mmCIF file with all atom_site columns, C-alpha atoms and ligand atoms in Angstrom:
data_model
loop_
_atom_site.group_PDB
_atom_site.id
_atom_site.type_symbol
_atom_site.label_atom_id
_atom_site.label_alt_id
_atom_site.label_comp_id
_atom_site.label_asym_id
_atom_site.label_entity_id
_atom_site.label_seq_id
_atom_site.pdbx_PDB_ins_code
_atom_site.Cartn_x
_atom_site.Cartn_y
_atom_site.Cartn_z
_atom_site.occupancy
_atom_site.B_iso_or_equiv
_atom_site.pdbx_formal_charge
_atom_site.auth_seq_id
_atom_site.auth_comp_id
_atom_site.auth_asym_id
_atom_site.auth_atom_id
_atom_site.pdbx_PDB_model_num
ATOM   1   C CA  . MET A 1 1   ? 16.048  -4.601  19.936  1.00 0.00 ? 18  MET A CA  1
ATOM   2   C CA  . SER A 1 2   ? 16.109  -7.639  17.598  1.00 0.00 ? 19  SER A CA  1
ATOM   3   C CA  . GLU A 1 3   ? 15.114  -7.022  13.981  1.00 0.00 ? 20  GLU A CA  1
ATOM   4   C CA  . LEU A 1 4   ? 12.269  -9.502  14.448  1.00 0.00 ? 21  LEU A CA  1
ATOM   5   C CA  . THR A 1 5   ? 10.812  -7.915  17.567  1.00 0.00 ? 22  THR A CA  1
ATOM   6   C CA  . PRO A 1 6   ? 7.107   -7.289  16.791  1.00 0.00 ? 23  PRO A CA  1
ATOM   7   C CA  . LYS A 1 7   ? 6.350   -3.678  15.894  1.00 0.00 ? 24  LYS A CA  1
ATOM   8   C CA  . HIS A 1 8   ? 3.332   -1.408  16.108  1.00 0.00 ? 25  HIS A CA  1
ATOM   9   C CA  . MET A 1 9   ? 1.457   -0.300  12.985  1.00 0.00 ? 26  MET A CA  1
ATOM   10  C CA  . LYS A 1 10  ? 1.903   3.374   13.758  1.00 0.00 ? 27  LYS A CA  1
ATOM   11  C CA  . ASP A 1 11  ? 5.696   2.985   13.636  1.00 0.00 ? 28  ASP A CA  1
ATOM   12  C CA  . SER A 1 12  ? 5.711   2.299   9.890   1.00 0.00 ? 29  SER A CA  1
ATOM   13  C CA  . GLN A 1 13  ? 2.734   4.367   8.690   1.00 0.00 ? 30  GLN A CA  1
ATOM   14  C CA  . VAL A 1 14  ? 3.473   6.777   5.838   1.00 0.00 ? 31  VAL A CA  1
ATOM   15  C CA  . ALA A 1 15  ? 1.707   10.002  4.895   1.00 0.00 ? 32  ALA A CA  1
ATOM   16  C CA  . MET A 1 16  ? 2.803   11.389  1.528   1.00 0.00 ? 33  MET A CA  1
ATOM   17  C CA  . ILE A 1 17  ? 1.434   14.516  -0.137  1.00 0.00 ? 34  ILE A CA  1
ATOM   18  C CA  . GLU A 1 18  ? 1.775   15.463  -3.811  1.00 0.00 ? 35  GLU A CA  1
ATOM   19  C CA  . LEU A 1 19  ? 0.573   18.425  -5.890  1.00 0.00 ? 36  LEU A CA  1
ATOM   20  C CA  . VAL A 1 20  ? -0.674  17.502  -9.387  1.00 0.00 ? 37  VAL A CA  1
ATOM   21  C CA  . LEU A 1 21  ? 1.566   19.494  -11.768 1.00 0.00 ? 38  LEU A CA  1
ATOM   22  C CA  . PRO A 1 22  ? 1.330   19.778  -15.582 1.00 0.00 ? 39  PRO A CA  1
ATOM   23  C CA  . ASN A 1 23  ? 3.933   17.044  -16.103 1.00 0.00 ? 40  ASN A CA  1
ATOM   24  C CA  . ASP A 1 24  ? 1.744   14.594  -14.107 1.00 0.00 ? 41  ASP A CA  1
ATOM   25  C CA  . THR A 1 25  ? -1.302  14.969  -16.377 1.00 0.00 ? 42  THR A CA  1
ATOM   26  C CA  . ASN A 1 26  ? -2.698  13.763  -19.691 1.00 0.00 ? 43  ASN A CA  1
ATOM   27  C CA  . ILE A 1 27  ? -4.004  16.101  -22.420 1.00 0.00 ? 44  ILE A CA  1
ATOM   28  C CA  . LEU A 1 28  ? -7.303  16.477  -20.515 1.00 0.00 ? 45  LEU A CA  1
ATOM   29  C CA  . GLN A 1 29  ? -5.276  17.867  -17.586 1.00 0.00 ? 46  GLN A CA  1
ATOM   30  C CA  . ASN A 1 30  ? -6.202  14.873  -15.451 1.00 0.00 ? 47  ASN A CA  1
ATOM   31  C CA  . LEU A 1 31  ? -3.636  13.002  -13.347 1.00 0.00 ? 48  LEU A CA  1
ATOM   32  C CA  . LEU A 1 32  ? -2.127  10.073  -15.275 1.00 0.00 ? 49  LEU A CA  1
ATOM   33  C CA  . GLY A 1 33  ? -3.171  6.723   -13.785 1.00 0.00 ? 50  GLY A CA  1
ATOM   34  C CA  . GLY A 1 34  ? 0.416   5.524   -14.022 1.00 0.00 ? 51  GLY A CA  1
ATOM   35  C CA  . ARG A 1 35  ? 1.655   8.510   -12.003 1.00 0.00 ? 52  ARG A CA  1
ATOM   36  C CA  . LEU A 1 36  ? -0.875  7.767   -9.233  1.00 0.00 ? 53  LEU A CA  1
ATOM   37  C CA  . MET A 1 37  ? 0.140   4.087   -9.222  1.00 0.00 ? 54  MET A CA  1
ATOM   38  C CA  . HIS A 1 38  ? 3.781   5.162   -8.940  1.00 0.00 ? 55  HIS A CA  1
ATOM   39  C CA  . TRP A 1 39  ? 3.020   7.393   -5.937  1.00 0.00 ? 56  TRP A CA  1
ATOM   40  C CA  . MET A 1 40  ? 0.994   4.565   -4.325  1.00 0.00 ? 57  MET A CA  1
ATOM   41  C CA  . ASP A 1 41  ? 3.839   2.098   -4.887  1.00 0.00 ? 58  ASP A CA  1
ATOM   42  C CA  . ILE A 1 42  ? 6.385   4.502   -3.366  1.00 0.00 ? 59  ILE A CA  1
ATOM   43  C CA  . ALA A 1 43  ? 4.232   5.257   -0.290  1.00 0.00 ? 60  ALA A CA  1
ATOM   44  C CA  . ALA A 1 44  ? 3.539   1.543   0.231   1.00 0.00 ? 61  ALA A CA  1
ATOM   45  C CA  . ALA A 1 45  ? 7.204   0.601   -0.260  1.00 0.00 ? 62  ALA A CA  1
ATOM   46  C CA  . MET A 1 46  ? 8.269   3.148   2.366   1.00 0.00 ? 63  MET A CA  1
ATOM   47  C CA  . ALA A 1 47  ? 5.802   1.699   4.897   1.00 0.00 ? 64  ALA A CA  1
ATOM   48  C CA  . ALA A 1 48  ? 6.922   -1.883  4.165   1.00 0.00 ? 65  ALA A CA  1
ATOM   49  C CA  . SER A 1 49  ? 10.630  -0.951  4.306   1.00 0.00 ? 66  SER A CA  1
ATOM   50  C CA  . ARG A 1 50  ? 10.128  0.898   7.576   1.00 0.00 ? 67  ARG A CA  1
ATOM   51  C CA  . HIS A 1 51  ? 8.455   -2.168  9.026   1.00 0.00 ? 68  HIS A CA  1
ATOM   52  C CA  . CYS A 1 52  ? 11.119  -4.694  7.949   1.00 0.00 ? 69  CYS A CA  1
ATOM   53  C CA  . ASN A 1 53  ? 14.099  -2.284  8.070   1.00 0.00 ? 70  ASN A CA  1
ATOM   54  C CA  . ASN A 1 54  ? 15.175  -3.734  4.749   1.00 0.00 ? 71  ASN A CA  1
ATOM   55  C CA  . VAL A 1 55  ? 14.427  -3.583  1.042   1.00 0.00 ? 72  VAL A CA  1
ATOM   56  C CA  . ALA A 1 56  ? 10.804  -4.401  0.210   1.00 0.00 ? 73  ALA A CA  1
ATOM   57  C CA  . VAL A 1 57  ? 9.899   -5.298  -3.383  1.00 0.00 ? 74  VAL A CA  1
ATOM   58  C CA  . THR A 1 58  ? 6.410   -5.125  -4.864  1.00 0.00 ? 75  THR A CA  1
ATOM   59  C CA  . ALA A 1 59  ? 5.115   -8.666  -5.426  1.00 0.00 ? 76  ALA A CA  1
ATOM   60  C CA  . VAL A 1 60  ? 1.352   -8.194  -5.951  1.00 0.00 ? 77  VAL A CA  1
ATOM   61  C CA  . VAL A 1 61  ? -0.999  -5.250  -6.500  1.00 0.00 ? 78  VAL A CA  1
ATOM   62  C CA  . ASP A 1 62  ? -4.687  -5.973  -6.024  1.00 0.00 ? 79  ASP A CA  1
ATOM   63  C CA  . ASP A 1 63  ? -7.415  -4.466  -8.220  1.00 0.00 ? 80  ASP A CA  1
ATOM   64  C CA  . LEU A 1 64  ? -7.108  -0.742  -8.716  1.00 0.00 ? 81  LEU A CA  1
ATOM   65  C CA  . SER A 1 65  ? -9.951  1.312   -10.178 1.00 0.00 ? 82  SER A CA  1
ATOM   66  C CA  . PHE A 1 66  ? -10.095 4.967   -11.172 1.00 0.00 ? 83  PHE A CA  1
ATOM   67  C CA  . HIS A 1 67  ? -13.613 6.227   -10.466 1.00 0.00 ? 84  HIS A CA  1
ATOM   68  C CA  . GLU A 1 68  ? -13.178 9.956   -11.007 1.00 0.00 ? 85  GLU A CA  1
ATOM   69  C CA  . PRO A 1 69  ? -10.472 12.090  -12.608 1.00 0.00 ? 86  PRO A CA  1
ATOM   70  C CA  . ILE A 1 70  ? -7.986  13.894  -10.367 1.00 0.00 ? 87  ILE A CA  1
ATOM   71  C CA  . LYS A 1 71  ? -7.430  17.366  -11.764 1.00 0.00 ? 88  LYS A CA  1
ATOM   72  C CA  . LEU A 1 72  ? -4.372  19.528  -12.387 1.00 0.00 ? 89  LEU A CA  1
ATOM   73  C CA  . GLY A 1 73  ? -3.675  21.529  -9.200  1.00 0.00 ? 90  GLY A CA  1
ATOM   74  C CA  . ASN A 1 74  ? -5.341  19.046  -6.838  1.00 0.00 ? 91  ASN A CA  1
ATOM   75  C CA  . ILE A 1 75  ? -3.530  18.006  -3.667  1.00 0.00 ? 92  ILE A CA  1
ATOM   76  C CA  . VAL A 1 76  ? -3.193  14.226  -3.402  1.00 0.00 ? 93  VAL A CA  1
ATOM   77  C CA  . SER A 1 77  ? -2.668  12.684  0.071   1.00 0.00 ? 94  SER A CA  1
ATOM   78  C CA  . LEU A 1 78  ? -1.600  9.062   0.315   1.00 0.00 ? 95  LEU A CA  1
ATOM   79  C CA  . CYS A 1 79  ? -1.683  7.118   3.613   1.00 0.00 ? 96  CYS A CA  1
ATOM   80  C CA  . ALA A 1 80  ? 0.024   3.739   3.708   1.00 0.00 ? 97  ALA A CA  1
ATOM   81  C CA  . ASN A 1 81  ? -0.288  1.212   6.530   1.00 0.00 ? 98  ASN A CA  1
ATOM   82  C CA  . VAL A 1 82  ? 1.213   -2.261  6.966   1.00 0.00 ? 99  VAL A CA  1
ATOM   83  C CA  . ASN A 1 83  ? -1.948  -4.240  7.698   1.00 0.00 ? 100 ASN A CA  1
ATOM   84  C CA  . ARG A 1 84  ? -0.252  -7.524  8.452   1.00 0.00 ? 101 ARG A CA  1
ATOM   85  C CA  . ALA A 1 85  ? 3.159   -9.145  8.253   1.00 0.00 ? 102 ALA A CA  1
ATOM   86  C CA  . PHE A 1 86  ? 3.387   -12.833 7.372   1.00 0.00 ? 103 PHE A CA  1
ATOM   87  C CA  . ASN A 1 87  ? 6.672   -14.770 6.930   1.00 0.00 ? 104 ASN A CA  1
ATOM   88  C CA  . THR A 1 88  ? 8.591   -12.823 4.293   1.00 0.00 ? 105 THR A CA  1
ATOM   89  C CA  . SER A 1 89  ? 5.669   -10.786 2.956   1.00 0.00 ? 106 SER A CA  1
ATOM   90  C CA  . MET A 1 90  ? 3.559   -7.869  4.163   1.00 0.00 ? 107 MET A CA  1
ATOM   91  C CA  . GLU A 1 91  ? 0.195   -6.483  3.049   1.00 0.00 ? 108 GLU A CA  1
ATOM   92  C CA  . VAL A 1 92  ? 0.144   -2.689  2.815   1.00 0.00 ? 109 VAL A CA  1
ATOM   93  C CA  . GLY A 1 93  ? -3.143  -0.792  2.478   1.00 0.00 ? 110 GLY A CA  1
ATOM   94  C CA  . ILE A 1 94  ? -3.137  2.612   0.769   1.00 0.00 ? 111 ILE A CA  1
ATOM   95  C CA  . LYS A 1 95  ? -5.811  5.239   0.938   1.00 0.00 ? 112 LYS A CA  1
ATOM   96  C CA  . VAL A 1 96  ? -5.748  8.175   -1.478  1.00 0.00 ? 113 VAL A CA  1
ATOM   97  C CA  . GLU A 1 97  ? -7.575  11.413  -0.724  1.00 0.00 ? 114 GLU A CA  1
ATOM   98  C CA  . VAL A 1 98  ? -7.871  14.319  -3.159  1.00 0.00 ? 115 VAL A CA  1
ATOM   99  C CA  . GLU A 1 99  ? -8.322  17.941  -2.160  1.00 0.00 ? 116 GLU A CA  1
ATOM   100 C CA  . ASP A 1 100 ? -9.319  20.952  -4.221  1.00 0.00 ? 117 ASP A CA  1
ATOM   101 C CA  . PHE A 1 101 ? -7.404  23.677  -2.368  1.00 0.00 ? 118 PHE A CA  1
ATOM   102 C CA  . ARG A 1 102 ? -9.668  26.434  -3.764  1.00 0.00 ? 119 ARG A CA  1
ATOM   103 C CA  . THR A 1 103 ? -12.749 25.016  -2.033  1.00 0.00 ? 120 THR A CA  1
ATOM   104 C CA  . GLY A 1 104 ? -11.109 22.840  0.645   1.00 0.00 ? 121 GLY A CA  1
ATOM   105 C CA  . GLU A 1 105 ? -13.290 19.936  -0.529  1.00 0.00 ? 122 GLU A CA  1
ATOM   106 C CA  . LYS A 1 106 ? -11.688 16.553  0.168   1.00 0.00 ? 123 LYS A CA  1
ATOM   107 C CA  . LYS A 1 107 ? -12.710 13.261  -1.414  1.00 0.00 ? 124 LYS A CA  1
ATOM   108 C CA  . HIS A 1 108 ? -11.644 9.661   -1.002  1.00 0.00 ? 125 HIS A CA  1
ATOM   109 C CA  . SER A 1 109 ? -10.314 8.814   -4.429  1.00 0.00 ? 126 SER A CA  1
ATOM   110 C CA  . ASN A 1 110 ? -8.762  5.335   -4.438  1.00 0.00 ? 127 ASN A CA  1
ATOM   111 C CA  . SER A 1 111 ? -7.730  2.492   -2.174  1.00 0.00 ? 128 SER A CA  1
ATOM   112 C CA  . ALA A 1 112 ? -5.553  -0.491  -2.930  1.00 0.00 ? 129 ALA A CA  1
ATOM   113 C CA  . TYR A 1 113 ? -3.655  -3.328  -1.307  1.00 0.00 ? 130 TYR A CA  1
ATOM   114 C CA  . PHE A 1 114 ? -0.053  -4.097  -2.160  1.00 0.00 ? 131 PHE A CA  1
ATOM   115 C CA  . THR A 1 115 ? 1.935   -7.174  -1.151  1.00 0.00 ? 132 THR A CA  1
ATOM   116 C CA  . PHE A 1 116 ? 5.637   -6.586  -0.568  1.00 0.00 ? 133 PHE A CA  1
ATOM   117 C CA  . VAL A 1 117 ? 8.378   -9.147  0.011   1.00 0.00 ? 134 VAL A CA  1
ATOM   118 C CA  . CYS A 1 118 ? 11.373  -8.316  2.156   1.00 0.00 ? 135 CYS A CA  1
ATOM   119 C CA  . VAL A 1 119 ? 14.694  -9.054  0.449   1.00 0.00 ? 136 VAL A CA  1
ATOM   120 C CA  . ASP A 1 120 ? 18.235  -8.732  1.680   1.00 0.00 ? 137 ASP A CA  1
ATOM   121 C CA  . LEU A 1 121 ? 20.054  -5.836  0.000   1.00 0.00 ? 138 LEU A CA  1
ATOM   122 C CA  . GLU A 1 122 ? 23.323  -7.789  -0.300  1.00 0.00 ? 139 GLU A CA  1
ATOM   123 C CA  . THR A 1 123 ? 22.130  -11.248 -1.352  1.00 0.00 ? 140 THR A CA  1
ATOM   124 C CA  . GLY A 1 124 ? 18.698  -10.544 -2.860  1.00 0.00 ? 141 GLY A CA  1
ATOM   125 C CA  . LYS A 1 125 ? 17.323  -13.437 -0.782  1.00 0.00 ? 142 LYS A CA  1
ATOM   126 C CA  . LYS A 1 126 ? 13.902  -13.304 0.864   1.00 0.00 ? 143 LYS A CA  1
ATOM   127 C CA  . MET A 1 127 ? 14.054  -12.370 4.534   1.00 0.00 ? 144 MET A CA  1
ATOM   128 C CA  . PRO A 1 128 ? 11.668  -12.982 7.457   1.00 0.00 ? 145 PRO A CA  1
ATOM   129 C CA  . VAL A 1 129 ? 9.772   -9.909  8.641   1.00 0.00 ? 146 VAL A CA  1
ATOM   130 C CA  . PRO A 1 130 ? 8.759   -8.891  12.182  1.00 0.00 ? 147 PRO A CA  1
ATOM   131 C CA  . ALA A 1 131 ? 5.145   -9.453  13.238  1.00 0.00 ? 148 ALA A CA  1
ATOM   132 C CA  . ILE A 1 132 ? 2.933   -6.373  13.432  1.00 0.00 ? 149 ILE A CA  1
ATOM   133 C CA  . ILE A 1 133 ? 0.840   -5.378  16.439  1.00 0.00 ? 150 ILE A CA  1
ATOM   134 C CA  . PRO A 1 134 ? -2.567  -3.749  15.916  1.00 0.00 ? 151 PRO A CA  1
ATOM   135 C CA  . ASP A 1 135 ? -3.482  -1.301  18.716  1.00 0.00 ? 152 ASP A CA  1
ATOM   136 C CA  . SER A 1 136 ? -7.090  -0.256  18.080  1.00 0.00 ? 153 SER A CA  1
ATOM   137 C CA  . PRO A 1 137 ? -10.372 -1.801  16.888  1.00 0.00 ? 154 PRO A CA  1
ATOM   138 C CA  . LEU A 1 138 ? -9.769  -0.302  13.411  1.00 0.00 ? 155 LEU A CA  1
ATOM   139 C CA  . GLU A 1 139 ? -6.213  -1.661  13.251  1.00 0.00 ? 156 GLU A CA  1
ATOM   140 C CA  . ASN A 1 140 ? -7.559  -5.035  14.407  1.00 0.00 ? 157 ASN A CA  1
ATOM   141 C CA  . LYS A 1 141 ? -10.013 -5.007  11.514  1.00 0.00 ? 158 LYS A CA  1
ATOM   142 C CA  . TRP A 1 142 ? -7.224  -4.225  9.016   1.00 0.00 ? 159 TRP A CA  1
ATOM   143 C CA  . PHE A 1 143 ? -5.125  -7.014  10.575  1.00 0.00 ? 160 PHE A CA  1
ATOM   144 C CA  . ASN A 1 144 ? -7.891  -9.629  10.437  1.00 0.00 ? 161 ASN A CA  1
ATOM   145 C CA  . ASP A 1 145 ? -9.108  -8.676  6.952   1.00 0.00 ? 162 ASP A CA  1
ATOM   146 C CA  . ALA A 1 146 ? -5.536  -8.868  5.604   1.00 0.00 ? 163 ALA A CA  1
ATOM   147 C CA  . LEU A 1 147 ? -5.384  -12.586 6.389   1.00 0.00 ? 164 LEU A CA  1
ATOM   148 C CA  . VAL A 1 148 ? -8.648  -13.196 4.511   1.00 0.00 ? 165 VAL A CA  1
ATOM   149 C CA  . ARG A 1 149 ? -7.339  -11.287 1.470   1.00 0.00 ? 166 ARG A CA  1
ATOM   150 C CA  . ARG A 1 150 ? -3.990  -13.123 1.545   1.00 0.00 ? 167 ARG A CA  1
ATOM   151 C CA  . THR A 1 151 ? -5.814  -16.473 1.534   1.00 0.00 ? 168 THR A CA  1
ATOM   152 C CA  . GLN A 1 152 ? -7.890  -15.320 -1.446  1.00 0.00 ? 169 GLN A CA  1
ATOM   153 C CA  . ARG A 1 153 ? -4.773  -14.121 -3.309  1.00 0.00 ? 170 ARG A CA  1
ATOM   154 C CA  . LEU A 1 154 ? -2.909  -17.358 -2.720  1.00 0.00 ? 171 LEU A CA  1
ATOM   155 C CA  . ASN A 1 155 ? -5.970  -19.404 -3.727  1.00 0.00 ? 172 ASN A CA  1
ATOM   156 C CA  . GLN A 1 156 ? -6.201  -17.364 -6.918  1.00 0.00 ? 173 GLN A CA  1
ATOM   157 C CA  . LYS A 1 157 ? -2.485  -17.841 -7.573  1.00 0.00 ? 174 LYS A CA  1
ATOM   158 C CA  . HIS A 1 158 ? -2.840  -21.601 -7.163  1.00 0.00 ? 175 HIS A CA  1
ATOM   159 C CA  . GLY A 1 159 ? -6.063  -21.750 -9.183  1.00 0.00 ? 176 GLY A CA  1
ATOM   160 C CA  . ILE A 1 160 ? -8.311  -22.670 -6.254  1.00 0.00 ? 177 ILE A CA  1
ATOM   161 C CA  . ILE A 1 161 ? -11.837 -21.351 -6.760  1.00 0.00 ? 178 ILE A CA  1
ATOM   162 C CA  . HIS A 1 162 ? -14.520 -21.248 -4.014  1.00 0.00 ? 179 HIS A CA  1
ATOM   163 C CA  . ASN A 1 163 ? -18.102 -20.499 -5.037  1.00 0.00 ? 180 ASN A CA  1
HETATM 164 C C1  . COA B 2 .   ? 8.459   -11.011 -5.149  1.00 0.00 ? 218 COA B C1  1
HETATM 165 C C2  . COA B 2 .   ? 9.499   -12.134 -5.215  1.00 0.00 ? 218 COA B C2  1
HETATM 166 C C3  . COA B 2 .   ? 10.658  -11.798 -4.267  1.00 0.00 ? 218 COA B C3  1
HETATM 167 C C4  . COA B 2 .   ? 8.812   -13.413 -4.740  1.00 0.00 ? 218 COA B C4  1
HETATM 168 O O1  . COA B 2 .   ? 9.766   -14.434 -4.860  1.00 0.00 ? 218 COA B O1  1
HETATM 169 P P1  . COA B 2 .   ? 9.304   -15.987 -4.957  1.00 0.00 ? 218 COA B P1  1
HETATM 170 O O2  . COA B 2 .   ? 10.515  -16.819 -4.805  1.00 0.00 ? 218 COA B O2  1
HETATM 171 O O3  . COA B 2 .   ? 8.424   -16.162 -6.112  1.00 0.00 ? 218 COA B O3  1
HETATM 172 O O4  . COA B 2 .   ? 8.544   -16.058 -3.614  1.00 0.00 ? 218 COA B O4  1
HETATM 173 P P2  . COA B 2 .   ? 7.467   -16.981 -2.959  1.00 0.00 ? 218 COA B P2  1
HETATM 174 O O5  . COA B 2 .   ? 6.563   -17.672 -3.860  1.00 0.00 ? 218 COA B O5  1
HETATM 175 O O6  . COA B 2 .   ? 8.222   -17.797 -1.944  1.00 0.00 ? 218 COA B O6  1
HETATM 176 O O7  . COA B 2 .   ? 6.648   -15.840 -2.192  1.00 0.00 ? 218 COA B O7  1
HETATM 177 C C5  . COA B 2 .   ? 7.284   -14.936 -1.303  1.00 0.00 ? 218 COA B C5  1
HETATM 178 C C6  . COA B 2 .   ? 6.231   -14.372 -0.420  1.00 0.00 ? 218 COA B C6  1
HETATM 179 O O8  . COA B 2 .   ? 5.291   -13.675 -1.237  1.00 0.00 ? 218 COA B O8  1
HETATM 180 C C7  . COA B 2 .   ? 4.000   -14.220 -1.023  1.00 0.00 ? 218 COA B C7  1
HETATM 181 N N1  . COA B 2 .   ? 3.278   -14.240 -2.280  1.00 0.00 ? 218 COA B N1  1
HETATM 182 C C8  . COA B 2 .   ? 3.739   -14.621 -3.472  1.00 0.00 ? 218 COA B C8  1
HETATM 183 N N2  . COA B 2 .   ? 2.755   -14.531 -4.373  1.00 0.00 ? 218 COA B N2  1
HETATM 184 C C9  . COA B 2 .   ? 1.681   -14.080 -3.723  1.00 0.00 ? 218 COA B C9  1
HETATM 185 C C10 . COA B 2 .   ? 0.357   -13.762 -4.090  1.00 0.00 ? 218 COA B C10 1
HETATM 186 N N3  . COA B 2 .   ? -0.066  -13.891 -5.358  1.00 0.00 ? 218 COA B N3  1
HETATM 187 N N4  . COA B 2 .   ? -0.489  -13.296 -3.149  1.00 0.00 ? 218 COA B N4  1
HETATM 188 C C11 . COA B 2 .   ? -0.079  -13.140 -1.884  1.00 0.00 ? 218 COA B C11 1
HETATM 189 N N5  . COA B 2 .   ? 1.170   -13.415 -1.446  1.00 0.00 ? 218 COA B N5  1
HETATM 190 C C12 . COA B 2 .   ? 2.024   -13.882 -2.384  1.00 0.00 ? 218 COA B C12 1
HETATM 191 C C13 . COA B 2 .   ? 4.245   -15.643 -0.544  1.00 0.00 ? 218 COA B C13 1
HETATM 192 O O9  . COA B 2 .   ? 3.135   -16.128 0.191   1.00 0.00 ? 218 COA B O9  1
HETATM 193 C C14 . COA B 2 .   ? 5.461   -15.422 0.331   1.00 0.00 ? 218 COA B C14 1
HETATM 194 O O10 . COA B 2 .   ? 5.031   -14.785 1.523   1.00 0.00 ? 218 COA B O10 1
HETATM 195 P P3  . COA B 2 .   ? 5.310   -15.425 2.980   1.00 0.00 ? 218 COA B P3  1
HETATM 196 O O11 . COA B 2 .   ? 6.782   -15.775 3.046   1.00 0.00 ? 218 COA B O11 1
HETATM 197 O O12 . COA B 2 .   ? 4.988   -14.293 3.908   1.00 0.00 ? 218 COA B O12 1
HETATM 198 O O13 . COA B 2 .   ? 4.420   -16.600 3.130   1.00 0.00 ? 218 COA B O13 1
HETATM 199 C C15 . COA B 2 .   ? 10.055  -12.358 -6.643  1.00 0.00 ? 218 COA B C15 1
HETATM 200 O O14 . COA B 2 .   ? 9.015   -12.869 -7.459  1.00 0.00 ? 218 COA B O14 1
HETATM 201 C C16 . COA B 2 .   ? 10.579  -11.078 -7.243  1.00 0.00 ? 218 COA B C16 1
HETATM 202 O O15 . COA B 2 .   ? 11.716  -10.692 -6.958  1.00 0.00 ? 218 COA B O15 1
HETATM 203 N N6  . COA B 2 .   ? 9.760   -10.419 -8.061  1.00 0.00 ? 218 COA B N6  1
HETATM 204 C C17 . COA B 2 .   ? 10.147  -9.137  -8.658  1.00 0.00 ? 218 COA B C17 1
HETATM 205 C C18 . COA B 2 .   ? 9.841   -8.024  -7.670  1.00 0.00 ? 218 COA B C18 1
HETATM 206 C C19 . COA B 2 .   ? 9.974   -6.691  -8.330  1.00 0.00 ? 218 COA B C19 1
HETATM 207 O O16 . COA B 2 .   ? 10.958  -6.430  -9.011  1.00 0.00 ? 218 COA B O16 1
HETATM 208 N N7  . COA B 2 .   ? 8.976   -5.853  -8.114  1.00 0.00 ? 218 COA B N7  1
HETATM 209 C C20 . COA B 2 .   ? 8.905   -4.612  -8.807  1.00 0.00 ? 218 COA B C20 1
HETATM 210 C C21 . COA B 2 .   ? 7.889   -4.739  -9.886  1.00 0.00 ? 218 COA B C21 1
HETATM 211 S S1  . COA B 2 .   ? 8.521   -4.400  -11.474 1.00 0.00 ? 218 COA B S1  1
#
């Protein structure tokens, strides 16, 4: 199979689970925002690298908000999905869910979009990535919305404002 043969979303999806330990928290015993961002970056990078079978570097992280604290001892589940592949870049969506194992209560905690660029390990040059194939109505929505967000990001980068 050629490296640029289109691939299905499910083939690069990543599920990563972490337990919030004392070294992950601030003095209020809440998960450090930087630690969560690190976990999100790692989960997203694994999905992007799986898709392009190469090194994927973080180029852009969209807005990230912390609505509620994540507590010491919570279980944090991160799901990463390549929403769309462009020429050398890919948008990865991450969903974070938090579980209190004592009660079994699960809550959606954060979501974010990361843009990764595929680079060659030897030369460091940008590399083309395979197209991605959505296989369900939900995956189609992620795929279509990713193009809208990319256009907005690139407009913002180039200072183009639409009211
Ligand atoms: C990411 C990096 C490879 C981009 O290199 P560059 O020469 O500036 O690349 P370009 O402007 O050609 O953009 C490369 C791709 O990223 C996309 N891109 C760049 N800026 C973007 C933005 N703000 N929004 C969306 N996509 C963007 C481009 O559209 C292009 O994608 P495409 O080929 O699919 O169309 C380079 O800036 C880099 O190496 N950055 C450091 C990465 C890193 O170390 N990350 C860890 C963070 S510390």
